[in-house]
Coordinates of C-alpha atoms in Angstrom, one line a residue:
Chain A
M1 CA 17.3 -11.7 -48.9
S2 CA 17.4 -10.8 -45.2
E3 CA 15.0 -12.4 -42.9
V4 CA 12.2 -10.5 -41.2
L5 CA 11.0 -12.1 -38.0
V6 CA 7.3 -11.9 -37.5
V7 CA 5.9 -12.9 -34.1
I8 CA 2.7 -14.9 -34.7
D9 CA -0.5 -13.7 -32.9
H10 CA -2.5 -16.7 -31.9
V11 CA -4.8 -18.2 -29.2
A12 CA -4.0 -21.9 -28.6
G13 CA -2.7 -22.4 -32.2
E14 CA -5.6 -20.4 -33.7
V15 CA -3.7 -17.8 -35.8
K16 CA -5.2 -14.4 -35.7
K17 CA -5.6 -11.9 -38.6
P18 CA -2.9 -9.4 -37.6
T19 CA -0.4 -12.2 -38.2
Y20 CA -1.3 -12.2 -41.9
E21 CA -1.1 -8.4 -42.0
L22 CA 2.4 -8.5 -40.6
L23 CA 3.5 -11.2 -43.0
T24 CA 2.2 -9.1 -45.8
I25 CA 4.2 -6.1 -44.5
A26 CA 7.2 -8.3 -43.9
R27 CA 7.4 -9.3 -47.6
R28 CA 8.0 -5.6 -48.5
L29 CA 11.1 -5.7 -46.3
G30 CA 12.6 -9.1 -46.8
E31 CA 11.9 -12.8 -46.4
P32 CA 9.3 -13.4 -43.7
A33 CA 10.2 -15.9 -41.0
A34 CA 7.3 -16.5 -38.6
V35 CA 8.0 -17.1 -34.9
F36 CA 5.5 -19.4 -33.1
F37 CA 5.5 -19.4 -29.3
G38 CA 3.3 -22.3 -28.6
S39 CA 2.8 -26.0 -28.3
P40 CA 5.0 -28.0 -30.8
D41 CA 1.9 -30.2 -31.4
Q42 CA 0.2 -27.2 -33.1
A43 CA 3.3 -26.2 -35.1
D44 CA 2.5 -28.0 -38.3
A45 CA -1.1 -26.6 -38.5
V46 CA 0.2 -23.1 -37.8
A47 CA 2.9 -23.5 -40.4
Q48 CA 0.3 -24.4 -43.0
K49 CA -1.6 -21.2 -42.2
V50 CA 1.4 -18.8 -42.3
K51 CA 3.0 -20.3 -45.4
A52 CA -0.1 -19.3 -47.3
Y53 CA 0.9 -15.7 -46.5
G54 CA 4.5 -16.1 -47.5
A55 CA 6.3 -17.4 -44.5
A56 CA 9.5 -18.9 -45.8
K57 CA 10.4 -20.3 -42.4
V58 CA 8.5 -21.0 -39.2
Y59 CA 10.6 -21.0 -36.0
V60 CA 8.9 -22.9 -33.3
V61 CA 9.7 -22.0 -29.7
D62 CA 8.1 -24.5 -27.3
D63 CA 6.2 -22.2 -24.9
A64 CA 6.7 -24.7 -22.1
Q65 CA 9.9 -22.6 -21.7
T66 CA 8.3 -19.2 -21.9
K67 CA 4.8 -19.4 -20.4
G68 CA 4.1 -19.1 -16.8
F69 CA 6.1 -15.9 -16.5
L70 CA 5.4 -12.4 -17.7
V71 CA 7.2 -10.9 -20.8
A72 CA 10.9 -11.5 -19.9
P73 CA 11.2 -15.1 -21.2
K74 CA 9.8 -14.2 -24.6
A75 CA 12.2 -11.3 -24.9
E76 CA 15.1 -13.6 -24.1
A77 CA 14.0 -16.2 -26.6
L78 CA 13.6 -13.6 -29.3
Q79 CA 17.1 -12.2 -28.5
Q80 CA 18.6 -15.6 -28.9
L81 CA 16.7 -16.2 -32.1
A82 CA 17.6 -12.8 -33.5
E83 CA 21.3 -13.4 -32.8
K84 CA 21.2 -16.8 -34.4
S85 CA 19.3 -15.8 -37.5
S86 CA 21.2 -12.6 -38.1
G87 CA 24.4 -14.6 -38.5
G88 CA 24.2 -14.3 -42.3
D89 CA 23.3 -10.9 -43.8
G90 CA 21.5 -9.6 -40.7
L91 CA 17.8 -9.3 -39.9
A92 CA 15.9 -6.7 -41.9
A93 CA 13.4 -6.2 -39.1
I94 CA 11.5 -7.8 -36.2
L95 CA 7.7 -7.2 -36.4
L96 CA 5.3 -7.9 -33.5
P97 CA 1.5 -7.4 -33.4
S98 CA 1.0 -4.3 -31.2
T99 CA -0.5 -5.6 -28.1
F100 CA 0.4 -4.4 -24.6
E101 CA 2.3 -7.6 -23.9
N102 CA 4.2 -7.5 -27.3
K103 CA 5.1 -3.8 -26.8
E104 CA 6.7 -4.8 -23.5
V105 CA 8.5 -7.7 -25.1
A106 CA 9.7 -5.3 -27.8
G107 CA 10.9 -2.8 -25.3
R108 CA 13.1 -5.4 -23.5
L109 CA 14.3 -6.8 -26.8
A110 CA 15.4 -3.3 -28.0
I111 CA 17.7 -3.0 -24.9
K112 CA 19.0 -6.5 -25.2
L113 CA 19.8 -6.2 -28.9
G114 CA 20.9 -2.5 -28.8
S115 CA 18.2 -1.7 -31.4
G116 CA 15.9 1.1 -32.0
L117 CA 12.2 0.6 -31.4
I118 CA 9.0 2.0 -33.0
T119 CA 5.7 1.2 -31.4
D120 CA 2.1 1.2 -32.8
A121 CA 2.9 1.6 -36.5
V122 CA -0.2 1.9 -38.7
D123 CA 1.9 1.4 -41.9
V124 CA 5.4 0.1 -42.7
Q125 CA 7.0 0.5 -46.1
A126 CA 10.5 -0.3 -47.4
G127 CA 12.7 2.7 -47.5
E128 CA 16.2 3.3 -48.8
S129 CA 17.8 2.7 -45.5
G130 CA 15.4 0.3 -43.9
P131 CA 11.7 0.3 -43.0
V132 CA 9.8 3.6 -42.8
T133 CA 6.9 3.5 -40.4
T134 CA 3.8 5.6 -40.1
Q135 CA 2.3 6.3 -36.6
S136 CA -0.9 8.1 -35.6
V137 CA -0.2 10.3 -32.6
F138 CA -1.8 13.0 -30.4
A139 CA -5.2 11.4 -30.5
G140 CA -5.0 10.9 -34.2
N141 CA -4.4 14.6 -35.0
F142 CA -0.9 13.9 -36.5
T143 CA 0.8 11.2 -38.5
V144 CA 4.5 10.7 -38.0
Q145 CA 7.0 9.1 -40.4
A146 CA 9.9 7.5 -38.6
K147 CA 12.7 4.9 -39.0
V148 CA 15.1 3.0 -36.9
T149 CA 18.7 4.2 -37.3
H150 CA 20.6 1.7 -35.0
G151 CA 20.6 -2.1 -34.9
T152 CA 17.7 -4.3 -36.1
P153 CA 14.5 -2.3 -36.5
I154 CA 12.0 -3.6 -33.9
I155 CA 8.5 -2.5 -34.9
T156 CA 5.1 -3.2 -33.2
V157 CA 2.3 -2.9 -35.7
K158 CA -1.4 -2.2 -35.0
P159 CA -4.2 -4.4 -36.4
N160 CA -5.7 -3.3 -39.7
S161 CA -2.4 -1.8 -40.9
A162 CA -2.3 -3.8 -44.1
A163 CA -4.7 -5.9 -46.2
P164 CA -3.5 -9.5 -45.9
E165 CA -2.3 -10.8 -49.3
E166 CA -1.8 -14.5 -49.8
A167 CA 1.6 -15.7 -51.2
D168 CA 3.2 -19.1 -51.3
G169 CA 6.0 -19.5 -48.8
A170 CA 8.2 -22.5 -48.2
G171 CA 7.0 -22.7 -44.6
T172 CA 9.9 -24.7 -43.4
V173 CA 9.5 -25.6 -39.8
E174 CA 12.5 -25.2 -37.6
T175 CA 12.5 -25.9 -33.9
F176 CA 14.4 -23.3 -31.8
D177 CA 15.5 -24.2 -28.4
A178 CA 15.8 -21.1 -26.3
T179 CA 17.7 -21.0 -23.0
I180 CA 15.6 -19.1 -20.4
S181 CA 17.5 -17.7 -17.4
D182 CA 16.3 -17.8 -13.9
A183 CA 16.4 -14.0 -13.9
A184 CA 13.6 -14.0 -16.6
R185 CA 11.4 -16.1 -14.4
T186 CA 10.6 -13.7 -11.6
A187 CA 7.1 -12.3 -12.4
Q188 CA 5.0 -15.4 -12.2
I189 CA 1.6 -15.9 -13.8
V190 CA -0.2 -17.4 -10.8
A191 CA -3.6 -17.7 -12.5
T192 CA -5.2 -17.1 -15.9
Q193 CA -8.8 -16.6 -16.5
P194 CA -9.6 -16.6 -20.3
R195 CA -12.2 -14.1 -21.3
Q196 CA -15.5 -15.5 -22.5
S197 CA -16.0 -15.2 -26.2
T198 CA -18.9 -12.9 -27.2
G199 CA -19.2 -14.6 -30.6
R200 CA -18.8 -11.1 -32.1
P201 CA -15.7 -10.0 -34.1
E202 CA -12.6 -8.9 -32.2
L203 CA -12.8 -5.2 -31.3
T204 CA -9.4 -4.2 -32.8
E205 CA -9.9 -6.3 -36.0
A206 CA -13.5 -5.6 -36.8
A207 CA -14.6 -3.7 -39.9
I208 CA -17.5 -2.2 -38.0
V209 CA -17.5 -1.1 -34.3
V210 CA -20.6 0.0 -32.5
S211 CA -19.9 1.6 -29.1
G212 CA -22.0 2.7 -26.2
G213 CA -21.3 5.3 -23.5
R214 CA -22.9 7.1 -20.6
G215 CA -26.0 7.6 -22.6
T216 CA -26.9 3.9 -22.5
G217 CA -27.6 4.4 -18.8
G218 CA -26.2 0.9 -18.4
N219 CA -28.5 -0.8 -20.9
F220 CA -26.3 -2.1 -23.7
E221 CA -29.1 -4.1 -25.4
P222 CA -29.9 -1.5 -28.1
V223 CA -26.1 -1.1 -28.8
E224 CA -25.6 -4.9 -29.0
G225 CA -28.6 -5.5 -31.1
F226 CA -27.6 -2.8 -33.6
A227 CA -24.0 -4.2 -33.6
D228 CA -25.3 -7.7 -34.4
S229 CA -27.5 -6.4 -37.3
L230 CA -24.3 -5.0 -38.8
G231 CA -22.0 -8.0 -37.9
A232 CA -20.0 -5.5 -35.8
A233 CA -17.9 -5.6 -32.7
V234 CA -19.2 -3.9 -29.5
G235 CA -17.1 -1.2 -27.8
A236 CA -17.6 1.0 -24.8
S237 CA -16.5 4.4 -23.6
R238 CA -14.5 4.8 -20.4
A239 CA -17.6 6.2 -18.6
A240 CA -19.4 3.0 -19.4
V241 CA -16.5 0.9 -18.2
D242 CA -16.0 2.9 -15.0
S243 CA -19.7 2.5 -14.2
G244 CA -19.2 -1.2 -14.4
W245 CA -21.6 -1.7 -17.3
M246 CA -19.0 -3.2 -19.6
P247 CA -15.7 -5.0 -18.9
H248 CA -12.5 -3.1 -19.5
A249 CA -11.6 -5.3 -22.5
F250 CA -14.3 -3.4 -24.4
Q251 CA -13.0 0.1 -23.7
V252 CA -12.2 2.2 -26.7
G253 CA -9.8 5.1 -26.1
Q254 CA -6.5 6.3 -24.7
T255 CA -6.3 3.6 -22.0
G256 CA -8.3 0.9 -23.8
K257 CA -8.2 -0.3 -27.4
T258 CA -7.4 1.9 -30.4
V259 CA -9.7 1.0 -33.3
S260 CA -9.6 2.1 -36.9
P261 CA -12.5 0.3 -38.6
Q262 CA -14.3 1.2 -41.8
L263 CA -17.3 2.3 -39.7
Y264 CA -17.5 3.5 -36.1
V265 CA -20.9 4.2 -34.5
A266 CA -20.7 6.0 -31.2
N267 CA -23.9 5.9 -29.2
G268 CA -24.5 8.0 -26.1
I269 CA -20.8 9.0 -26.1
S270 CA -19.9 12.7 -25.7
G271 CA -16.6 12.4 -27.5
A272 CA -13.9 13.4 -24.9
I273 CA -10.3 13.6 -26.2
Q274 CA -9.5 10.3 -24.4
H275 CA -12.2 8.6 -26.4
R276 CA -11.3 10.3 -29.7
A277 CA -7.7 9.0 -29.2
G278 CA -9.1 5.5 -29.7
M279 CA -11.3 6.0 -32.7
Q280 CA -10.5 9.2 -34.5
T281 CA -8.8 7.4 -37.5
S282 CA -11.9 5.4 -38.3
K283 CA -12.9 5.8 -42.0
T284 CA -16.5 6.7 -41.4
I285 CA -17.9 7.9 -38.1
V286 CA -21.5 8.0 -37.1
A287 CA -23.0 9.2 -33.8
V288 CA -26.3 9.0 -32.0
N289 CA -26.6 11.3 -29.1
K290 CA -29.4 13.2 -27.3
D291 CA -27.2 16.2 -26.8
P292 CA -26.8 18.3 -30.0
E293 CA -23.8 20.0 -28.4
A294 CA -21.9 16.8 -27.8
P295 CA -18.3 17.2 -29.2
I296 CA -18.6 13.8 -31.0
F297 CA -20.8 15.6 -33.6
E298 CA -17.7 17.6 -34.7
L299 CA -16.1 14.3 -36.0
V300 CA -19.0 12.6 -37.6
D301 CA -19.9 11.9 -41.2
F302 CA -23.4 11.4 -40.1
G303 CA -25.1 12.1 -36.8
V304 CA -28.5 11.6 -35.3
V305 CA -29.6 13.9 -32.5
G306 CA -31.9 11.5 -30.7
D307 CA -32.3 8.9 -28.0
L308 CA -30.3 5.8 -28.7
H309 CA -32.9 3.7 -26.9
T310 CA -35.5 4.5 -29.6
V311 CA -33.2 5.2 -32.6
L312 CA -31.1 2.0 -32.4
P313 CA -33.9 -0.6 -32.0
A314 CA -35.8 1.0 -34.9
A315 CA -32.7 1.0 -37.1
T316 CA -32.0 -2.6 -36.1
E317 CA -35.5 -3.6 -37.1
Q318 CA -35.2 -1.8 -40.5
I319 CA -31.8 -3.4 -41.2
T320 CA -33.1 -6.9 -40.3
V321 CA -36.1 -6.8 -42.6
R322 CA -34.2 -5.1 -45.4
P323 CA -33.7 -7.2 -48.5
R324 CA -30.1 -8.0 -49.0
Chain B
M1 CA 11.6 0.9 2.4
N2 CA 12.2 3.0 -0.6
I3 CA 9.7 3.7 -3.4
V4 CA 10.4 5.6 -6.6
V5 CA 7.5 6.9 -8.7
C6 CA 8.3 7.9 -12.2
V7 CA 6.3 10.8 -13.4
K8 CA 6.2 12.6 -16.8
Y9 CA 5.4 16.2 -17.6
V10 CA 3.3 16.1 -20.8
P11 CA 1.6 18.6 -23.0
D12 CA -2.0 18.9 -22.0
A13 CA -4.0 16.5 -24.1
T14 CA -6.9 18.9 -24.4
A15 CA -4.6 21.7 -25.7
D16 CA -3.4 22.0 -29.3
R17 CA -0.4 19.7 -29.2
K18 CA 2.2 20.1 -31.8
F19 CA 5.8 19.4 -32.9
E20 CA 9.0 21.5 -33.0
D21 CA 10.8 22.1 -36.2
D22 CA 13.1 19.1 -35.4
F23 CA 10.0 16.9 -35.0
T24 CA 10.4 16.6 -31.2
V25 CA 7.2 17.2 -29.2
D26 CA 6.7 20.8 -28.3
R27 CA 7.1 20.7 -24.5
V28 CA 7.5 24.5 -24.0
G29 CA 4.9 26.2 -26.2
V30 CA 2.0 24.1 -25.1
D31 CA 0.7 24.0 -21.5
G32 CA 2.0 21.0 -19.7
L33 CA 1.1 19.0 -16.6
L34 CA 1.7 15.7 -14.7
S35 CA 0.5 13.0 -17.1
E36 CA -3.0 11.9 -16.0
L37 CA -1.9 8.3 -16.2
D38 CA 1.0 8.9 -13.8
E39 CA -1.4 10.2 -11.2
Y40 CA -2.6 6.6 -10.7
A41 CA 1.1 5.6 -10.1
V42 CA 1.5 8.3 -7.4
E43 CA -1.8 7.2 -5.9
Q44 CA -0.9 3.5 -5.8
A45 CA 2.5 4.4 -4.2
L46 CA 0.8 6.3 -1.5
Q47 CA -1.8 3.5 -0.9
F48 CA 1.0 1.0 -0.7
R49 CA 2.5 3.0 2.1
E50 CA -0.8 3.6 3.8
K51 CA -1.5 -0.1 4.0
R52 CA 1.7 -0.7 5.8
E53 CA 1.3 1.1 9.0
G54 CA 4.3 1.4 11.2
E55 CA 6.8 0.7 8.4
E56 CA 9.2 3.4 7.5
I57 CA 8.7 4.1 3.8
E58 CA 10.0 7.0 1.8
I59 CA 8.5 7.8 -1.6
T60 CA 10.4 9.8 -4.2
A61 CA 8.9 11.2 -7.4
L62 CA 11.3 11.2 -10.3
T63 CA 11.0 13.0 -13.6
V64 CA 13.3 13.5 -16.6
G65 CA 12.5 16.6 -18.7
P66 CA 12.9 20.3 -19.4
E67 CA 12.8 23.0 -16.8
K68 CA 9.0 23.1 -16.6
A69 CA 8.9 19.3 -16.0
V70 CA 9.5 20.1 -12.3
D71 CA 5.7 20.9 -12.2
A72 CA 5.0 17.2 -12.5
V73 CA 7.2 16.5 -9.4
R74 CA 5.5 19.3 -7.5
K75 CA 2.1 17.9 -8.1
A76 CA 3.3 14.5 -6.8
L77 CA 4.7 16.2 -3.7
Q78 CA 1.3 17.9 -3.2
M79 CA -0.4 14.6 -3.4
G80 CA 1.8 13.3 -0.6
V81 CA 5.1 12.0 -2.0
D82 CA 8.0 12.8 0.3
K83 CA 10.7 14.1 -2.0
G84 CA 11.3 15.0 -5.6
V85 CA 14.1 14.4 -8.1
H86 CA 14.3 16.2 -11.4
V87 CA 16.9 15.1 -14.0
L88 CA 17.5 18.2 -16.0
D89 CA 20.1 18.4 -18.7
D90 CA 19.9 20.0 -22.2
A91 CA 21.6 16.9 -23.7
I92 CA 18.6 14.8 -22.9
A93 CA 16.2 16.7 -25.2
G94 CA 14.9 14.5 -28.0
S95 CA 15.8 11.2 -26.3
D96 CA 14.0 8.1 -27.4
Y97 CA 12.6 5.3 -25.2
V98 CA 16.0 3.6 -25.0
A99 CA 17.9 6.6 -23.8
T100 CA 15.1 7.8 -21.5
S101 CA 14.9 4.4 -19.8
L102 CA 18.7 4.6 -19.3
V103 CA 18.5 8.0 -17.6
L104 CA 15.6 6.9 -15.4
A105 CA 17.3 3.6 -14.5
K106 CA 20.5 5.5 -13.4
A107 CA 18.5 8.0 -11.4
I108 CA 16.6 5.2 -9.7
E109 CA 19.9 3.5 -8.8
K110 CA 21.2 6.8 -7.4
I111 CA 18.1 7.5 -5.3
G112 CA 18.2 4.0 -3.9
A113 CA 22.0 3.9 -3.4
E114 CA 22.0 4.8 0.3
S115 CA 19.4 2.3 1.2
G116 CA 20.6 -0.7 -0.8
G117 CA 18.4 0.0 -3.9
A118 CA 14.8 0.9 -4.5
D119 CA 12.3 -1.7 -3.3
L120 CA 9.5 -0.6 -5.5
V121 CA 9.5 1.4 -8.7
V122 CA 6.0 2.5 -9.8
C123 CA 5.0 3.8 -13.2
G124 CA 1.8 4.7 -15.0
M125 CA 0.6 2.5 -17.8
A126 CA 1.7 4.9 -20.5
S127 CA 2.4 8.6 -21.1
T128 CA -0.4 10.6 -22.6
D129 CA 1.9 12.0 -25.3
A130 CA 4.1 9.2 -26.7
A131 CA 1.8 6.4 -25.3
G132 CA 4.4 3.7 -25.9
S133 CA 3.8 1.8 -22.7
V134 CA 7.4 0.4 -22.9
I135 CA 9.3 2.3 -20.3
P136 CA 8.3 0.1 -17.3
A137 CA 9.4 -3.0 -19.2
M138 CA 12.6 -1.3 -20.2
L139 CA 13.3 -0.3 -16.6
A140 CA 12.8 -3.9 -15.4
E141 CA 15.2 -5.0 -18.0
R142 CA 17.8 -2.4 -17.1
L143 CA 17.5 -2.8 -13.3
G144 CA 17.2 -6.6 -13.5
L145 CA 14.0 -6.5 -11.5
P146 CA 10.7 -8.5 -11.9
Q147 CA 8.4 -6.8 -14.3
V148 CA 4.9 -6.5 -12.8
T149 CA 3.0 -4.4 -15.2
L150 CA -0.4 -3.1 -16.2
A151 CA -1.9 -3.8 -12.8
S152 CA -5.6 -3.0 -12.2
V153 CA -5.6 -4.4 -8.6
I154 CA -2.5 -4.4 -6.3
E155 CA -2.1 -6.4 -3.1
S156 CA 1.0 -7.0 -1.0
Q157 CA 2.0 -8.7 2.1
G158 CA 5.6 -8.6 3.4
D159 CA 7.8 -8.8 0.3
Q160 CA 5.1 -10.5 -1.8
V161 CA 3.1 -8.6 -4.4
R162 CA 0.2 -9.8 -6.3
I163 CA -1.6 -8.0 -9.1
K164 CA -4.5 -8.4 -11.5
R165 CA -3.6 -7.7 -15.1
D166 CA -6.0 -7.6 -18.1
N167 CA -4.3 -9.2 -21.0
E168 CA -5.7 -9.3 -24.6
G169 CA -7.8 -12.5 -24.2
S170 CA -7.6 -13.1 -20.5
T171 CA -7.2 -11.8 -17.0
E172 CA -4.1 -12.9 -15.2
V173 CA -2.9 -12.8 -11.6
I174 CA 0.9 -12.1 -11.4
G175 CA 3.0 -12.7 -8.3
A176 CA 6.5 -11.5 -7.6
T177 CA 8.9 -10.7 -4.7
L178 CA 10.1 -7.2 -3.9
P179 CA 12.0 -5.4 -5.3
I180 CA 10.0 -5.0 -8.5
V181 CA 9.0 -2.6 -11.2
L182 CA 5.2 -2.0 -11.1
S183 CA 3.0 -0.2 -13.6
V184 CA -0.6 0.5 -12.9
T185 CA -3.6 1.3 -15.1
D186 CA -6.4 3.8 -14.8
Q187 CA -8.5 0.9 -13.5
S188 CA -6.4 0.8 -10.3
G189 CA -8.4 3.5 -8.5
E190 CA -9.2 7.2 -8.7
A191 CA -6.1 9.4 -7.9
R192 CA -6.6 11.8 -4.9
Y193 CA -6.6 15.6 -5.3
P194 CA -3.9 17.5 -3.4
S195 CA -5.4 19.0 -0.2
F196 CA -4.7 22.5 0.9
K197 CA -2.5 21.1 3.6
G198 CA -0.7 19.0 1.0
I199 CA -0.1 22.0 -1.2
M200 CA 1.4 24.0 1.7
A201 CA 3.5 21.0 2.9
A202 CA 4.9 20.4 -0.6
K203 CA 6.7 23.7 -0.6
K204 CA 8.9 22.5 2.2
K205 CA 9.7 19.1 0.8
P206 CA 13.2 18.4 -0.6
L207 CA 13.5 18.7 -4.4
E208 CA 16.8 17.8 -5.9
T209 CA 18.0 18.4 -9.5
F210 CA 20.5 16.0 -11.1
A211 CA 22.5 16.6 -14.3
L212 CA 23.6 13.6 -16.4
A213 CA 27.1 13.9 -14.9
D214 CA 25.6 13.3 -11.5
L215 CA 24.2 10.0 -12.7
G216 CA 27.4 8.9 -14.5
V217 CA 25.6 9.0 -17.9
D218 CA 27.7 10.3 -20.9
A219 CA 25.9 13.1 -22.7
G220 CA 26.8 11.3 -26.0
E221 CA 24.5 8.4 -25.0
V222 CA 21.3 10.4 -25.0
G223 CA 19.4 13.1 -26.9
L224 CA 18.0 13.5 -30.4
S225 CA 21.3 13.2 -32.4
V226 CA 22.0 9.7 -31.2
A227 CA 18.4 8.4 -30.9
W228 CA 18.1 4.9 -32.4
S229 CA 14.8 5.8 -33.9
Q230 CA 14.3 9.0 -35.8
V231 CA 11.2 10.9 -36.9
E232 CA 11.5 12.0 -40.6
D233 CA 8.3 13.9 -40.9
T234 CA 5.1 14.8 -39.2
T235 CA 1.8 15.7 -40.8
E236 CA -1.2 17.3 -39.2
R237 CA -4.3 15.3 -40.1
P238 CA -6.8 17.5 -42.0
P239 CA -9.8 18.3 -39.8
R240 CA -12.7 16.0 -40.5
T241 CA -15.2 17.9 -42.6
A242 CA -18.5 18.4 -40.9
G243 CA -21.0 15.7 -41.7
E244 CA -24.8 15.7 -42.0
I245 CA -26.6 15.9 -38.7
V246 CA -30.3 15.1 -38.5
T247 CA -32.7 15.4 -35.5
D248 CA -34.8 12.4 -34.7
E249 CA -38.5 13.3 -34.9
D250 CA -41.2 10.7 -34.6
G251 CA -38.8 8.0 -35.6
S252 CA -37.2 9.7 -38.6
G253 CA -33.7 9.3 -37.2
A254 CA -33.6 5.5 -37.6
G255 CA -34.7 5.7 -41.2
A256 CA -32.1 8.4 -42.0
L257 CA -29.4 6.4 -40.3
V258 CA -30.3 3.3 -42.2
E259 CA -30.3 5.2 -45.5
F260 CA -26.9 6.7 -44.7
L261 CA -25.4 3.2 -44.0
A262 CA -27.0 1.9 -47.2
S263 CA -25.6 4.7 -49.2
K264 CA -22.1 3.9 -47.9
K265 CA -22.7 0.1 -48.6
F266 CA -22.4 -0.9 -45.0
I267 CA -25.8 -2.8 -45.4

């Protein structure tokens, strides 16, 4: 069976959920081979994690060679790995978690390998002539089925695109020595400031997202309290981010994160097309807004016309005292 | 110094966007405009020049697209860019990222040819239609230039450029030496509106049209029929059915909200 390369999403060896989703998808297409860019010290622990989701192989690329410079070194390493591992019967696909950085890696890799590229897939299935992807486009108003017709299909896949399924893999660890050219070391990462953890679920991975917008007036306490009562991630509209009330990392929408949770609760958010682009595919949508004319109400399964500053704290209180 | 800003003509996001029968984006039947996210690129190119008083800097706006795409270039000219280039060729229609980046790269090389190459290529963070965010990285790959992308803050001195980039779990400072490919986010600063003077001046600014042959690109390398990724089908999402809306009166809203969440088993 052909190999499918899956780039592992992790923070300092802590494997993130999209990796398991991608491994689950990879098993539909061929034999999953996970690629770990990181410290070799963490390789065994990472291998244990990914073999439980069916990784037959774990390629370890020492990130001493790739870190410190933006995107280009990773693309080079993946090119070399793809050329080596496709020696047999060819790679079935290369899957990457759809982050901004990985999309850029995928873009460069597509040109290096002479391969077609599909970004932001929300589903990938095996087809007669290779993987068939589903994408959600035009602010979620259309879904598109597509496939790669040339080279090794390179596909970036959004979080929550598959339910992770456990499966035993061999998890054989193989060290891969990439040769990084000087030309790939030209955009230097001069400083890195890790973002402080909020202790809440990751926005793009959360089952429930509670967002606030202009209507919060800058006070996110009601939104955060309500989110915590539901075990939800907190998001923000662009208006809230532009006002400096929330960091950009929390922005949901066209130029922020796209989320597709089981439940999305929009508070004090009017529902401009740019925001809808980031949340329209959520399974259930709820809104709280003072303005009964707010376009967000066109999308909702349930809406409350009211002031979030009174509705949310009261709802939080009721949920907290509710018997489970 | 030579700056090239890549701009895209996109269907208006607030209009009813749709596909043609061959599954390409309908770029004619829907009102189009300069992609909002490319306005930030134009703005940063202009600011880059404004911060370098006394230096001779020429800024070119470049687009690839159908006839109407020239409107995107015109808007950039009105904002203050010096000249425009429109790559127009029927063979380009339906091109994927790979082919589009090839045409852009060849056009950038041609624009910079007389002055020893472009010193700075500026792009928006994504288009508002395809939203792939891959073209800047592909241009860096093709042009062999440092990739300095997704900048929210841009600073430069001499040939050194430093930017701030918000990554998934961190904020990074990236440094590189010109020439580079730069992409900027919507956090980089509000784009200016064209002034009346700018609109009048734009009418006299040079605007060139290139065909593929002018760029040395073979028509067989681009377009829908040779795209390395192919759309097989598109489906319009059924509109969401109207839900229940309640009005909060004397605290009734919270109770109704909690009941709804309980009925859907979220609590």
